[in-house]
Tab-separated table of C-alpha atoms in Angstrom:
chain	number	residue	atom	x	y	z
A	1	MET	CA	-37.277	40.799	-13.476
A	2	ILE	CA	-39.434	40.791	-16.590
A	3	GLU	CA	-42.796	39.053	-16.392
A	4	PHE	CA	-45.314	38.555	-19.170
A	5	HIS	CA	-48.757	38.148	-17.616
A	6	ASP	CA	-51.388	36.572	-19.868
A	7	LEU	CA	-50.462	38.937	-22.717
A	8	HIS	CA	-52.913	39.238	-25.599
A	9	LYS	CA	-52.288	41.196	-28.764
A	10	GLY	CA	-53.959	41.167	-32.152
A	11	PHE	CA	-53.727	43.191	-35.335
A	12	GLY	CA	-57.134	43.525	-36.949
A	13	PRO	CA	-58.712	40.088	-37.082
A	14	LYS	CA	-55.387	38.287	-36.533
A	15	ALA	CA	-54.646	37.306	-32.938
A	16	VAL	CA	-50.874	37.157	-32.496
A	17	LEU	CA	-50.453	36.676	-28.751
A	18	THR	CA	-53.196	34.742	-26.995
A	19	GLY	CA	-52.111	34.569	-23.382
A	20	LEU	CA	-48.334	34.745	-23.267
A	21	THR	CA	-47.069	34.121	-19.740
A	22	LEU	CA	-43.358	33.976	-19.022
A	23	ALA	CA	-40.923	35.166	-16.351
A	24	VAL	CA	-37.321	36.211	-16.960
A	25	PRO	CA	-35.446	36.402	-13.634
A	26	ASP	CA	-32.621	38.884	-13.142
A	27	GLY	CA	-29.276	37.740	-14.469
A	28	GLU	CA	-30.724	35.212	-16.887
A	29	THR	CA	-30.674	35.205	-20.672
A	30	MET	CA	-33.995	33.939	-21.969
A	31	VAL	CA	-34.233	32.987	-25.622
A	32	ILE	CA	-37.674	33.023	-27.209
A	33	ILE	CA	-37.842	30.794	-30.270
A	34	GLY	CA	-40.711	30.203	-32.627
A	35	TYR	CA	-41.856	30.205	-36.212
A	36	SER	CA	-41.734	33.353	-38.330
A	37	GLY	CA	-44.802	35.440	-37.585
A	38	SER	CA	-45.443	33.712	-34.268
A	39	GLY	CA	-45.278	37.020	-32.351
A	40	LYS	CA	-41.778	36.912	-30.883
A	41	SER	CA	-40.907	40.484	-31.873
A	42	VAL	CA	-44.386	41.630	-30.858
A	43	ALA	CA	-43.768	40.214	-27.378
A	44	LEU	CA	-40.405	41.980	-27.193
A	45	LYS	CA	-41.877	45.348	-28.174
A	46	HIS	CA	-44.352	45.132	-25.290
A	47	ILE	CA	-41.461	45.130	-22.817
A	48	VAL	CA	-40.453	48.675	-23.793
A	49	GLY	CA	-43.982	49.905	-24.416
A	50	LEU	CA	-43.641	50.182	-28.191
A	51	LEU	CA	-46.871	48.204	-28.426
A	52	HIS	CA	-49.879	48.348	-26.146
A	53	PRO	CA	-51.464	45.020	-25.165
A	54	ASP	CA	-55.116	44.203	-25.827
A	55	ALA	CA	-55.171	42.396	-22.470
A	56	GLY	CA	-52.665	41.296	-19.862
A	57	ASP	CA	-49.438	43.173	-19.263
A	58	VAL	CA	-45.680	43.054	-18.995
A	59	ILE	CA	-44.247	43.791	-15.564
A	60	VAL	CA	-40.672	45.073	-15.387
A	61	ASP	CA	-39.301	45.377	-11.862
A	62	GLY	CA	-42.836	45.727	-10.550
A	63	ARG	CA	-43.857	48.349	-13.131
A	64	ALA	CA	-46.835	47.441	-15.305
A	65	VAL	CA	-45.653	48.754	-18.664
A	66	SER	CA	-49.071	49.458	-20.196
A	67	THR	CA	-50.052	51.701	-17.281
A	68	LEU	CA	-46.964	53.924	-17.426
A	69	ASP	CA	-47.281	57.521	-18.570
A	70	ARG	CA	-44.666	59.158	-20.827
A	71	ALA	CA	-42.348	59.966	-17.900
A	72	GLY	CA	-42.699	56.448	-16.527
A	73	LEU	CA	-41.937	54.942	-19.929
A	74	THR	CA	-38.888	57.161	-20.313
A	75	ALA	CA	-37.626	56.024	-16.916
A	76	LEU	CA	-38.257	52.379	-17.833
A	77	ARG	CA	-36.469	52.724	-21.163
A	78	ARG	CA	-33.383	54.072	-19.425
A	79	ASP	CA	-33.011	50.592	-17.913
A	80	ILE	CA	-33.372	48.754	-21.199
A	81	GLY	CA	-31.189	48.433	-24.286
A	82	TYR	CA	-32.943	47.276	-27.449
A	83	VAL	CA	-31.145	45.767	-30.433
A	84	PHE	CA	-33.347	45.904	-33.525
A	85	GLN	CA	-33.578	43.224	-36.184
A	86	PHE	CA	-32.180	45.498	-38.911
A	87	ALA	CA	-30.185	47.599	-36.453
A	88	ALA	CA	-32.403	50.716	-36.997
A	89	LEU	CA	-29.383	52.981	-37.102
A	90	PHE	CA	-29.949	56.642	-37.888
A	91	ASP	CA	-28.821	57.049	-41.492
A	92	SER	CA	-27.897	60.696	-41.157
A	93	MET	CA	-25.573	60.123	-38.189
A	94	SER	CA	-22.102	58.640	-38.012
A	95	VAL	CA	-21.439	55.461	-36.037
A	96	ALA	CA	-20.182	57.467	-33.052
A	97	GLU	CA	-23.198	59.777	-33.145
A	98	ASN	CA	-25.525	56.779	-33.271
A	99	VAL	CA	-23.908	55.245	-30.216
A	100	ALA	CA	-23.801	58.585	-28.392
A	101	LEU	CA	-27.425	59.529	-29.040
A	102	GLY	CA	-28.927	57.631	-26.109
A	103	LEU	CA	-26.152	58.856	-23.818
A	104	ARG	CA	-27.047	62.479	-24.546
A	105	ARG	CA	-30.328	61.912	-22.691
A	106	ARG	CA	-28.341	61.246	-19.529
A	107	ALA	CA	-26.554	63.691	-17.311
A	108	LEU	CA	-23.134	62.923	-18.808
A	109	ASP	CA	-20.486	65.371	-19.971
A	110	ASP	CA	-18.980	65.176	-23.461
A	111	ASP	CA	-15.789	63.466	-22.263
A	112	GLU	CA	-17.713	60.728	-20.530
A	113	ILE	CA	-19.941	60.236	-23.576
A	114	ALA	CA	-16.876	59.945	-25.819
A	115	GLU	CA	-15.320	57.422	-23.419
A	116	ARG	CA	-18.493	55.328	-23.301
A	117	VAL	CA	-18.756	55.378	-27.103
A	118	ARG	CA	-15.133	54.273	-27.431
A	119	GLU	CA	-15.651	51.494	-24.880
A	120	ALA	CA	-18.844	50.230	-26.521
A	121	LEU	CA	-17.337	50.195	-30.001
A	122	ALA	CA	-14.274	48.368	-28.662
A	123	LEU	CA	-16.519	45.740	-27.063
A	124	VAL	CA	-18.122	44.989	-30.432
A	125	ASP	CA	-14.748	45.096	-32.259
A	126	LEU	CA	-15.564	48.237	-34.200
A	127	THR	CA	-12.827	50.528	-32.962
A	128	GLY	CA	-11.937	53.060	-35.646
A	129	THR	CA	-15.331	53.146	-37.338
A	130	ASP	CA	-16.521	56.233	-35.425
A	131	GLU	CA	-16.752	58.542	-38.412
A	132	ARG	CA	-18.290	56.077	-40.845
A	133	TYR	CA	-21.967	56.208	-41.772
A	134	PRO	CA	-24.405	53.258	-41.612
A	135	ALA	CA	-24.604	53.134	-45.420
A	136	GLU	CA	-20.857	52.362	-45.489
A	137	LEU	CA	-21.162	49.333	-43.198
A	138	SER	CA	-21.956	45.678	-43.870
A	139	GLY	CA	-25.080	44.083	-42.377
A	140	GLY	CA	-23.050	42.420	-39.612
A	141	MET	CA	-21.268	45.653	-38.747
A	142	ARG	CA	-24.551	47.522	-38.594
A	143	LYS	CA	-25.911	44.959	-36.139
A	144	ARG	CA	-22.791	45.312	-34.025
A	145	VAL	CA	-23.232	49.093	-33.969
A	146	GLY	CA	-26.811	48.427	-32.843
A	147	ILE	CA	-25.447	46.354	-29.965
A	148	ALA	CA	-22.867	49.026	-29.146
A	149	ARG	CA	-25.636	51.644	-29.046
A	150	ALA	CA	-27.579	49.494	-26.586
A	151	ILE	CA	-24.700	48.507	-24.301
A	152	ALA	CA	-23.261	52.032	-24.175
A	153	LEU	CA	-26.265	52.881	-21.999
A	154	ARG	CA	-25.131	50.238	-19.472
A	155	PRO	CA	-28.681	48.965	-19.217
A	156	LYS	CA	-30.057	46.496	-16.740
A	157	TYR	CA	-31.850	44.595	-19.512
A	158	LEU	CA	-30.806	43.896	-23.080
A	159	LEU	CA	-33.391	42.877	-25.649
A	160	TYR	CA	-32.259	41.387	-28.965
A	161	ASP	CA	-34.666	41.102	-31.885
A	162	GLU	CA	-33.400	38.459	-34.333
A	163	PRO	CA	-29.741	39.390	-33.841
A	164	THR	CA	-28.356	36.839	-36.314
A	165	THR	CA	-31.010	36.942	-39.033
A	166	GLY	CA	-29.523	37.581	-42.452
A	167	LEU	CA	-25.943	36.945	-41.378
A	168	ASP	CA	-23.608	34.235	-42.665
A	169	PRO	CA	-22.753	31.420	-40.193
A	170	VAL	CA	-19.359	32.832	-39.263
A	171	THR	CA	-20.695	36.331	-38.649
A	172	SER	CA	-23.615	34.785	-36.714
A	173	ALA	CA	-21.191	32.938	-34.469
A	174	GLY	CA	-19.336	36.210	-33.913
A	175	MET	CA	-22.614	37.865	-32.977
A	176	ASP	CA	-23.314	35.077	-30.461
A	177	ARG	CA	-19.895	35.609	-28.901
A	178	LEU	CA	-20.649	39.311	-28.680
A	179	MET	CA	-23.911	38.691	-26.852
A	180	VAL	CA	-22.173	36.396	-24.387
A	181	ARG	CA	-19.383	38.937	-23.940
A	182	ALA	CA	-21.874	41.762	-23.395
A	183	ARG	CA	-23.594	39.725	-20.745
A	184	GLU	CA	-20.352	38.848	-18.965
A	185	HIS	CA	-19.088	42.402	-19.214
A	186	LEU	CA	-22.287	44.124	-18.080
A	187	GLY	CA	-24.049	41.397	-16.095
A	188	VAL	CA	-27.303	42.200	-17.840
A	189	THR	CA	-30.532	40.251	-17.996
A	190	GLY	CA	-31.259	39.384	-21.602
A	191	VAL	CA	-34.211	38.450	-23.762
A	192	VAL	CA	-33.255	37.175	-27.206
A	193	VAL	CA	-35.820	36.563	-29.905
A	194	THR	CA	-34.598	34.293	-32.665
A	195	HIS	CA	-35.335	31.285	-34.822
A	196	ASP	CA	-31.630	30.523	-35.101
A	197	LEU	CA	-31.284	27.483	-32.839
A	198	ARG	CA	-27.503	27.431	-32.840
A	199	SER	CA	-27.569	30.978	-31.542
A	200	ALA	CA	-30.269	30.078	-28.984
A	201	TYR	CA	-28.182	27.200	-27.611
A	202	THR	CA	-25.062	29.390	-27.409
A	203	VAL	CA	-26.438	32.460	-25.663
A	204	GLY	CA	-29.448	31.181	-23.723
A	205	ASP	CA	-29.726	30.031	-20.129
A	206	ARG	CA	-33.270	28.962	-20.846
A	207	VAL	CA	-35.264	28.667	-24.042
A	208	ALA	CA	-39.002	29.335	-24.414
A	209	MET	CA	-40.900	28.248	-27.476
A	210	LEU	CA	-43.717	30.559	-28.565
A	211	TYR	CA	-46.405	28.716	-30.470
A	212	GLU	CA	-49.864	29.907	-31.460
A	213	GLY	CA	-49.552	32.985	-29.266
A	214	ARG	CA	-48.536	31.191	-26.053
A	215	ILE	CA	-45.474	29.627	-24.524
A	216	ARG	CA	-45.421	25.971	-25.485
A	217	GLN	CA	-42.412	25.021	-23.380
A	218	VAL	CA	-39.787	26.747	-21.226
A	219	ALA	CA	-36.694	24.773	-20.369
A	220	THR	CA	-32.929	24.826	-20.164
A	221	VAL	CA	-30.996	24.433	-23.380
A	222	GLN	CA	-30.301	20.790	-22.627
A	223	GLU	CA	-33.924	20.031	-21.747
A	224	ILE	CA	-35.132	21.672	-24.936
A	225	GLN	CA	-32.688	19.606	-26.988
A	226	GLU	CA	-34.063	16.450	-25.360
A	227	THR	CA	-37.732	17.452	-25.325
A	228	GLU	CA	-40.500	14.973	-26.111
A	229	ASP	CA	-42.988	17.700	-27.016
A	230	PRO	CA	-43.875	16.995	-30.678
A	231	VAL	CA	-44.306	20.660	-31.644
A	232	VAL	CA	-40.998	21.725	-30.119
A	233	ARG	CA	-39.256	18.646	-31.537
A	234	GLN	CA	-40.537	19.397	-35.007
A	235	PHE	CA	-39.258	22.971	-34.737
A	236	ILE	CA	-35.781	22.134	-33.443
A	237	GLU	CA	-35.362	19.314	-35.945
A	238	GLY	CA	-36.559	21.596	-38.745
A	239	ARG	CA	-39.039	19.050	-40.091
A	240	ALA	CA	-41.770	20.224	-42.459
A	241	ALA	CA	-45.311	19.630	-41.164
B	1	MET	CA	-73.686	50.627	-49.107
B	2	ILE	CA	-74.624	51.276	-45.471
B	3	ALA	CA	-71.721	49.114	-44.343
B	4	THR	CA	-69.341	51.143	-46.525
B	5	ILE	CA	-70.627	54.425	-45.108
B	6	GLY	CA	-70.316	53.009	-41.598
B	7	ARG	CA	-66.743	51.850	-42.208
B	8	ARG	CA	-65.764	55.236	-43.638
B	9	ALA	CA	-67.411	57.090	-40.766
B	10	ALA	CA	-65.593	54.888	-38.252
B	11	ALA	CA	-62.305	55.453	-40.082
B	12	ALA	CA	-62.900	59.217	-40.096
B	13	ILE	CA	-63.658	59.239	-36.371
B	14	GLU	CA	-60.566	57.133	-35.692
B	15	ALA	CA	-58.431	59.499	-37.781
B	16	ALA	CA	-59.863	62.493	-35.912
B	17	GLY	CA	-59.035	60.786	-32.627
B	18	ARG	CA	-55.480	60.045	-33.722
B	19	TRP	CA	-55.124	63.647	-34.885
B	20	GLY	CA	-56.310	64.862	-31.497
B	21	PHE	CA	-53.783	62.658	-29.675
B	22	PHE	CA	-51.037	63.770	-32.062
B	23	MET	CA	-51.722	67.439	-31.363
B	24	ALA	CA	-52.010	66.831	-27.611
B	25	ASP	CA	-48.653	65.011	-27.677
B	26	LEU	CA	-47.180	67.910	-29.635
B	27	GLY	CA	-48.384	70.347	-26.990
B	28	ARG	CA	-46.959	68.168	-24.237
B	29	ALA	CA	-43.608	67.953	-26.050
B	30	THR	CA	-43.054	71.711	-25.690
B	31	ALA	CA	-42.032	71.020	-22.084
B	32	ASP	CA	-39.031	68.994	-23.345
B	33	ALA	CA	-37.186	72.150	-24.418
B	34	GLY	CA	-33.781	70.555	-23.825
B	35	THR	CA	-34.410	68.254	-26.785
B	36	TRP	CA	-36.206	70.374	-29.373
B	37	SER	CA	-34.292	73.605	-28.815
B	38	ARG	CA	-30.988	71.908	-29.801
B	39	LEU	CA	-32.497	70.835	-33.118
B	40	LEU	CA	-34.443	73.978	-33.935
B	41	VAL	CA	-31.690	75.996	-35.636
B	42	GLY	CA	-30.760	73.096	-37.921
B	43	GLN	CA	-34.373	72.705	-39.000
B	44	MET	CA	-34.725	76.457	-39.512
B	45	ARG	CA	-31.761	76.337	-41.852
B	46	ARG	CA	-33.102	73.303	-43.723
B	47	ILE	CA	-36.615	74.663	-44.056
B	48	GLY	CA	-35.814	78.341	-44.394
B	49	VAL	CA	-32.492	78.846	-46.099
B	50	ASP	CA	-32.718	75.782	-48.340
B	51	SER	CA	-36.227	76.734	-49.520
B	52	LEU	CA	-35.329	80.292	-50.444
B	53	PRO	CA	-34.154	79.686	-54.036
B	54	VAL	CA	-37.440	77.998	-55.008
B	55	ALA	CA	-39.570	80.647	-53.308
B	56	VAL	CA	-37.607	83.567	-54.765
B	57	PHE	CA	-37.649	82.015	-58.258
B	58	ILE	CA	-41.443	81.685	-58.165
B	59	ALA	CA	-41.919	85.191	-56.749
B	60	ALA	CA	-39.632	86.756	-59.355
B	61	PHE	CA	-41.710	85.474	-62.247
B	62	THR	CA	-44.964	86.202	-60.429
B	63	GLY	CA	-43.936	89.864	-60.113
B	64	VAL	CA	-43.176	90.068	-63.840
B	65	VAL	CA	-46.481	88.488	-64.827
B	66	LEU	CA	-48.483	90.624	-62.386
B	67	ALA	CA	-47.052	93.854	-63.785
B	68	LEU	CA	-47.699	92.813	-67.386
B	69	GLN	CA	-51.225	91.576	-66.673
B	70	ALA	CA	-52.062	94.729	-64.715
B	71	SER	CA	-50.867	96.886	-67.578
B	72	TYR	CA	-52.844	94.774	-70.063
B	73	THR	CA	-55.993	95.112	-67.954
B	74	PHE	CA	-55.655	98.821	-67.163
B	75	THR	CA	-54.785	100.113	-70.650
B	76	GLY	CA	-56.827	103.201	-71.450
B	77	ALA	CA	-59.122	102.907	-68.464
B	78	VAL	CA	-57.018	103.146	-65.285
B	79	PRO	CA	-53.850	105.222	-64.734
B	80	LEU	CA	-50.796	103.020	-65.259
B	81	TYR	CA	-49.293	103.760	-61.824
B	82	PHE	CA	-51.986	101.428	-60.464
B	83	VAL	CA	-49.674	98.672	-61.674
B	84	GLY	CA	-47.660	99.355	-58.530
B	85	THR	CA	-50.818	99.093	-56.425
B	86	LEU	CA	-51.815	95.780	-57.915
B	87	VAL	CA	-48.352	94.245	-57.759
B	88	GLY	CA	-47.869	95.306	-54.135
B	89	LYS	CA	-51.306	94.381	-52.840
B	90	THR	CA	-51.466	91.074	-54.672
B	91	MET	CA	-47.984	89.986	-53.658
B	92	MET	CA	-48.518	90.931	-50.016
B	93	LEU	CA	-52.044	89.706	-49.514
B	94	GLU	CA	-52.319	86.694	-51.736
B	95	LEU	CA	-49.743	85.473	-54.190
B	96	GLY	CA	-46.693	85.843	-51.970
B	97	PRO	CA	-48.064	83.692	-49.134
B	98	VAL	CA	-50.201	81.288	-51.178
B	99	LEU	CA	-47.869	80.532	-54.085
B	100	THR	CA	-44.935	80.134	-51.729
B	101	GLY	CA	-47.057	77.972	-49.453
B	102	LEU	CA	-48.156	75.710	-52.276
B	103	ALA	CA	-44.628	75.398	-53.638
B	104	LEU	CA	-43.214	74.610	-50.206
B	105	ALA	CA	-46.014	72.157	-49.457
B	106	GLY	CA	-44.305	70.123	-52.162
B	107	ARG	CA	-40.768	70.774	-51.089
B	108	VAL	CA	-40.987	70.926	-47.278
B	109	GLY	CA	-44.096	68.818	-46.638
B	110	ALA	CA	-43.000	66.034	-48.970
B	111	THR	CA	-39.495	66.003	-47.489
B	112	MET	CA	-40.831	65.710	-43.943
B	113	ALA	CA	-43.300	62.961	-44.799
B	114	ALA	CA	-40.713	60.966	-46.757
B	115	GLU	CA	-38.004	61.395	-44.135
B	116	LEU	CA	-40.149	60.516	-41.138
B	117	GLY	CA	-41.961	57.807	-43.099
B	118	THR	CA	-38.662	56.123	-43.934
B	119	MET	CA	-37.588	56.395	-40.310
B	120	LYS	CA	-40.885	54.853	-39.267
B	121	VAL	CA	-40.756	51.827	-41.578
B	122	THR	CA	-37.092	51.159	-40.779
B	123	GLU	CA	-37.818	51.214	-37.025
B	124	GLN	CA	-35.682	54.318	-36.452
B	125	VAL	CA	-38.625	55.985	-34.713
B	126	ASP	CA	-38.969	52.951	-32.434
B	127	ALA	CA	-35.217	53.103	-31.819
B	128	LEU	CA	-35.537	56.744	-30.771
B	129	GLU	CA	-38.227	55.784	-28.291
B	130	THR	CA	-36.133	52.988	-26.807
B	131	LEU	CA	-33.326	55.516	-26.335
B	132	ALA	CA	-35.771	57.453	-24.126
B	133	TYR	CA	-36.477	60.189	-26.683
B	134	ASP	CA	-39.972	61.398	-27.395
B	135	PRO	CA	-40.386	61.452	-31.212
B	136	GLN	CA	-42.677	64.450	-30.818
B	137	SER	CA	-40.001	66.563	-29.180
B	138	TYR	CA	-37.114	65.149	-31.235
B	139	LEU	CA	-38.693	64.930	-34.690
B	140	VAL	CA	-41.955	66.846	-34.855
B	141	LEU	CA	-41.717	69.967	-32.693
B	142	PRO	CA	-38.437	71.317	-34.143
B	143	ARG	CA	-39.882	70.956	-37.652
B	144	VAL	CA	-43.213	72.558	-36.786
B	145	LEU	CA	-41.608	75.477	-34.942
B	146	ALA	CA	-38.999	75.982	-37.645
B	147	ALA	CA	-41.634	76.016	-40.394
B	148	THR	CA	-43.863	78.386	-38.429
B	149	LEU	CA	-40.984	80.775	-37.780
B	150	MET	CA	-39.300	80.571	-41.178
B	151	PHE	CA	-42.280	80.724	-43.528
B	152	PRO	CA	-42.933	84.431	-42.778
B	153	VAL	CA	-39.253	85.135	-43.493
B	154	ILE	CA	-39.380	83.228	-46.784
B	155	VAL	CA	-42.654	84.889	-47.756
B	156	ALA	CA	-41.354	88.349	-46.830
B	157	LEU	CA	-38.406	87.829	-49.166
B	158	SER	CA	-40.740	86.447	-51.834
B	159	ILE	CA	-42.955	89.529	-51.576
B	160	LEU	CA	-39.951	91.822	-51.844
B	161	THR	CA	-38.682	89.863	-54.848
B	162	GLY	CA	-42.067	89.970	-56.563
B	163	ILE	CA	-42.380	93.719	-56.025
B	164	LEU	CA	-38.802	94.215	-57.239
B	165	THR	CA	-39.332	92.264	-60.462
B	166	GLY	CA	-42.724	93.969	-60.932
B	167	TRP	CA	-40.976	97.333	-60.634
B	168	LEU	CA	-38.166	96.312	-63.037
B	169	THR	CA	-40.752	95.074	-65.540
B	170	SER	CA	-42.668	98.340	-65.247
B	171	LEU	CA	-39.491	100.306	-65.932
B	172	ALA	CA	-38.273	98.151	-68.782
B	173	LEU	CA	-41.438	97.145	-70.582
B	174	LEU	CA	-44.276	99.424	-69.477
B	175	HIS	CA	-42.366	102.741	-69.567
B	176	LEU	CA	-43.533	103.533	-66.049
B	177	SER	CA	-41.171	105.673	-63.942
B	178	THR	CA	-39.949	104.692	-60.520
B	179	PRO	CA	-41.831	107.534	-58.738
B	180	GLU	CA	-45.052	106.467	-60.503
B	181	PHE	CA	-44.580	102.830	-59.508
B	182	ILE	CA	-43.888	103.819	-55.894
B	183	LYS	CA	-46.874	106.163	-55.902
B	184	GLY	CA	-49.076	103.243	-56.932
B	185	LEU	CA	-47.403	100.947	-54.430
B	186	LYS	CA	-48.143	103.341	-51.534
B	187	LEU	CA	-51.607	104.303	-52.733
B	188	PHE	CA	-53.839	101.990	-50.710
B	189	TYR	CA	-51.131	100.447	-48.533
B	190	VAL	CA	-52.015	99.795	-44.926
B	191	PHE	CA	-49.809	98.010	-42.421
B	192	LYS	CA	-52.413	95.270	-42.201
B	193	ASP	CA	-51.371	94.201	-45.739
B	194	THR	CA	-47.962	93.276	-44.390
B	195	TRP	CA	-48.860	91.554	-41.163
B	196	PHE	CA	-51.792	89.722	-42.690
B	197	GLY	CA	-49.615	88.143	-45.381
B	198	LEU	CA	-46.919	87.188	-42.902
B	199	PHE	CA	-49.373	85.881	-40.317
B	200	LYS	CA	-51.069	83.796	-42.975
B	201	SER	CA	-47.748	82.377	-44.109
B	202	ALA	CA	-46.892	81.375	-40.525
B	203	THR	CA	-50.129	79.378	-40.335
B	204	PHE	CA	-49.330	77.801	-43.723
B	205	GLY	CA	-45.870	76.787	-42.498
B	206	CYS	CA	-47.299	75.301	-39.323
B	207	THR	CA	-49.938	73.393	-41.294
B	208	ILE	CA	-47.468	71.999	-43.831
B	209	ALA	CA	-45.115	70.800	-41.091
B	210	VAL	CA	-47.848	69.264	-38.922
B	211	VAL	CA	-49.389	67.445	-41.889
B	212	GLY	CA	-45.981	66.291	-43.186
B	213	CYS	CA	-44.956	64.946	-39.778
B	214	TRP	CA	-48.332	63.371	-39.098
B	215	MET	CA	-48.315	61.589	-42.424
B	216	GLY	CA	-44.694	60.549	-41.979
B	217	LEU	CA	-45.149	59.088	-38.505
B	218	GLY	CA	-48.326	57.338	-39.617
B	219	THR	CA	-46.528	55.504	-42.411
B	220	TYR	CA	-46.756	51.752	-42.740
B	221	GLY	CA	-46.078	49.323	-45.541
B	222	GLY	CA	-42.486	49.905	-46.667
B	223	ALA	CA	-41.508	51.944	-49.717
B	224	GLU	CA	-45.051	51.979	-51.073
B	225	GLY	CA	-46.275	53.344	-47.740
B	226	VAL	CA	-43.644	56.090	-47.788
B	227	GLY	CA	-44.776	57.089	-51.283
B	228	ARG	CA	-48.410	57.106	-50.193
B	229	SER	CA	-47.674	59.258	-47.133
B	230	THR	CA	-45.612	61.693	-49.169
B	231	MET	CA	-48.333	62.110	-51.770
B	232	ARG	CA	-50.992	62.590	-49.091
B	233	ALA	CA	-48.869	65.131	-47.228
B	234	VAL	CA	-48.574	67.276	-50.353
B	235	VAL	CA	-52.243	66.984	-51.340
B	236	TYR	CA	-53.646	67.566	-47.831
B	237	SER	CA	-51.270	70.487	-47.205
B	238	ALA	CA	-52.236	72.137	-50.492
B	239	VAL	CA	-55.938	71.733	-49.777
B	240	LEU	CA	-55.560	73.031	-46.219
B	241	ILE	CA	-53.582	76.053	-47.432
B	242	LEU	CA	-56.415	77.019	-49.754
B	243	VAL	CA	-59.018	76.464	-47.032
B	244	LEU	CA	-57.004	78.478	-44.512
B	245	ASP	CA	-56.498	81.220	-47.096
B	246	ALA	CA	-60.240	81.588	-47.522
B	247	LEU	CA	-60.805	81.349	-43.773
B	248	TRP	CA	-58.311	84.096	-42.903
B	249	ALA	CA	-59.706	86.324	-45.649
B	250	ALA	CA	-63.203	85.870	-44.266
B	251	VAL	CA	-62.109	86.457	-40.674
B	252	VAL	CA	-59.524	89.235	-41.043
B	253	LEU	CA	-60.368	91.141	-44.228
B	254	ARG	CA	-64.122	91.515	-43.930
């Protein structure tokens, strides 16, 4: 279970998170929606300890992330797969090497690593791209390699940072299917950060709207679509202020 | 005015603190030998072998110039075989390590800062962390160790090249015989000349790599930030090389 407890984070004079509280139970896919710059990615990075909170904390399976030392963080990160907004693939490595990199930190032999890489690439429909380099891939393919790299670790949690941003509608829909497939295949708990509502409705069990540094509303997809909250309504209807 | 001084002092203290944490993390990363040892040979090749042509090119011309300038200075006053003394001493003690260090501050330091800076702004460093790697043991330590180990090798070859071209220049242009050049070369030689130059170059290599990595991992602000970090890595490395050069001379040669 992932729990945000009264999380505060600012950068210089700008307060980004001002008391974010949210719980993501095991087995659920939580989608966090919100305006650009509202702190969605900042919240996500706190889960894996890439950012340190000013106050409050994130608790993952009872572990307060901000209190973990390097060994504790490493152990935590073994349970989590993170899909970056722009994939963050290693330019100097082939697709297979990118996917295998995280596996090399585990006690796996080369055959098992190769099998896991093959499996992960097959799951994201990228069989046969092993030897290609990130520069030779389209934006959508790069994101799928990013997902393959995360799911190859067979994590307990999968975090997606804007997985459909910058993709055309058809590729976005494919990405949504992939996320659903990854969840069904691995049974992972997911946190998806996005402002793509179609994607949120497809992959989410529940949707949380982040607004002015806090959660404005958490509800099921259907409840969000029928919400009376004026701020949430404005966002999902895409009306200018 | 006072506010500006206060802000700068606070920034300097913050930078010193970050530097302290960076070095402490680097020390801690040595325990993760399974990660950095796999990457060390590759970095040694990149830093050492790939830097050799530049270093040897510079040393070759330095040897020529040293021989000619020595001859020009000594004419009529000092026996010409002292050309060998000056070429050997200067290459070993000063120009071999320092010129190579300054040249490689540009090549090696800039490469490290640009490479790690690009990885930082494209979230590749964050990705490494989420894959349970410590960037210090995966990115920094192999580079620092490789630079520390390979700089003495590069400088040794530079010194040999400089002495060789100094000798060839003496033969071809100064009408000095080989025995005379060697006599001059051996005249005031002590083993300290050799180890001092190589020791100094190891500290230069370590400094260039630490500064390059520190600047790279501290990058923010996209392409402009990468450019800024790269420029700073080169400038700070060059300044630190000159400071270290003076420091070691004061400590070891007095």
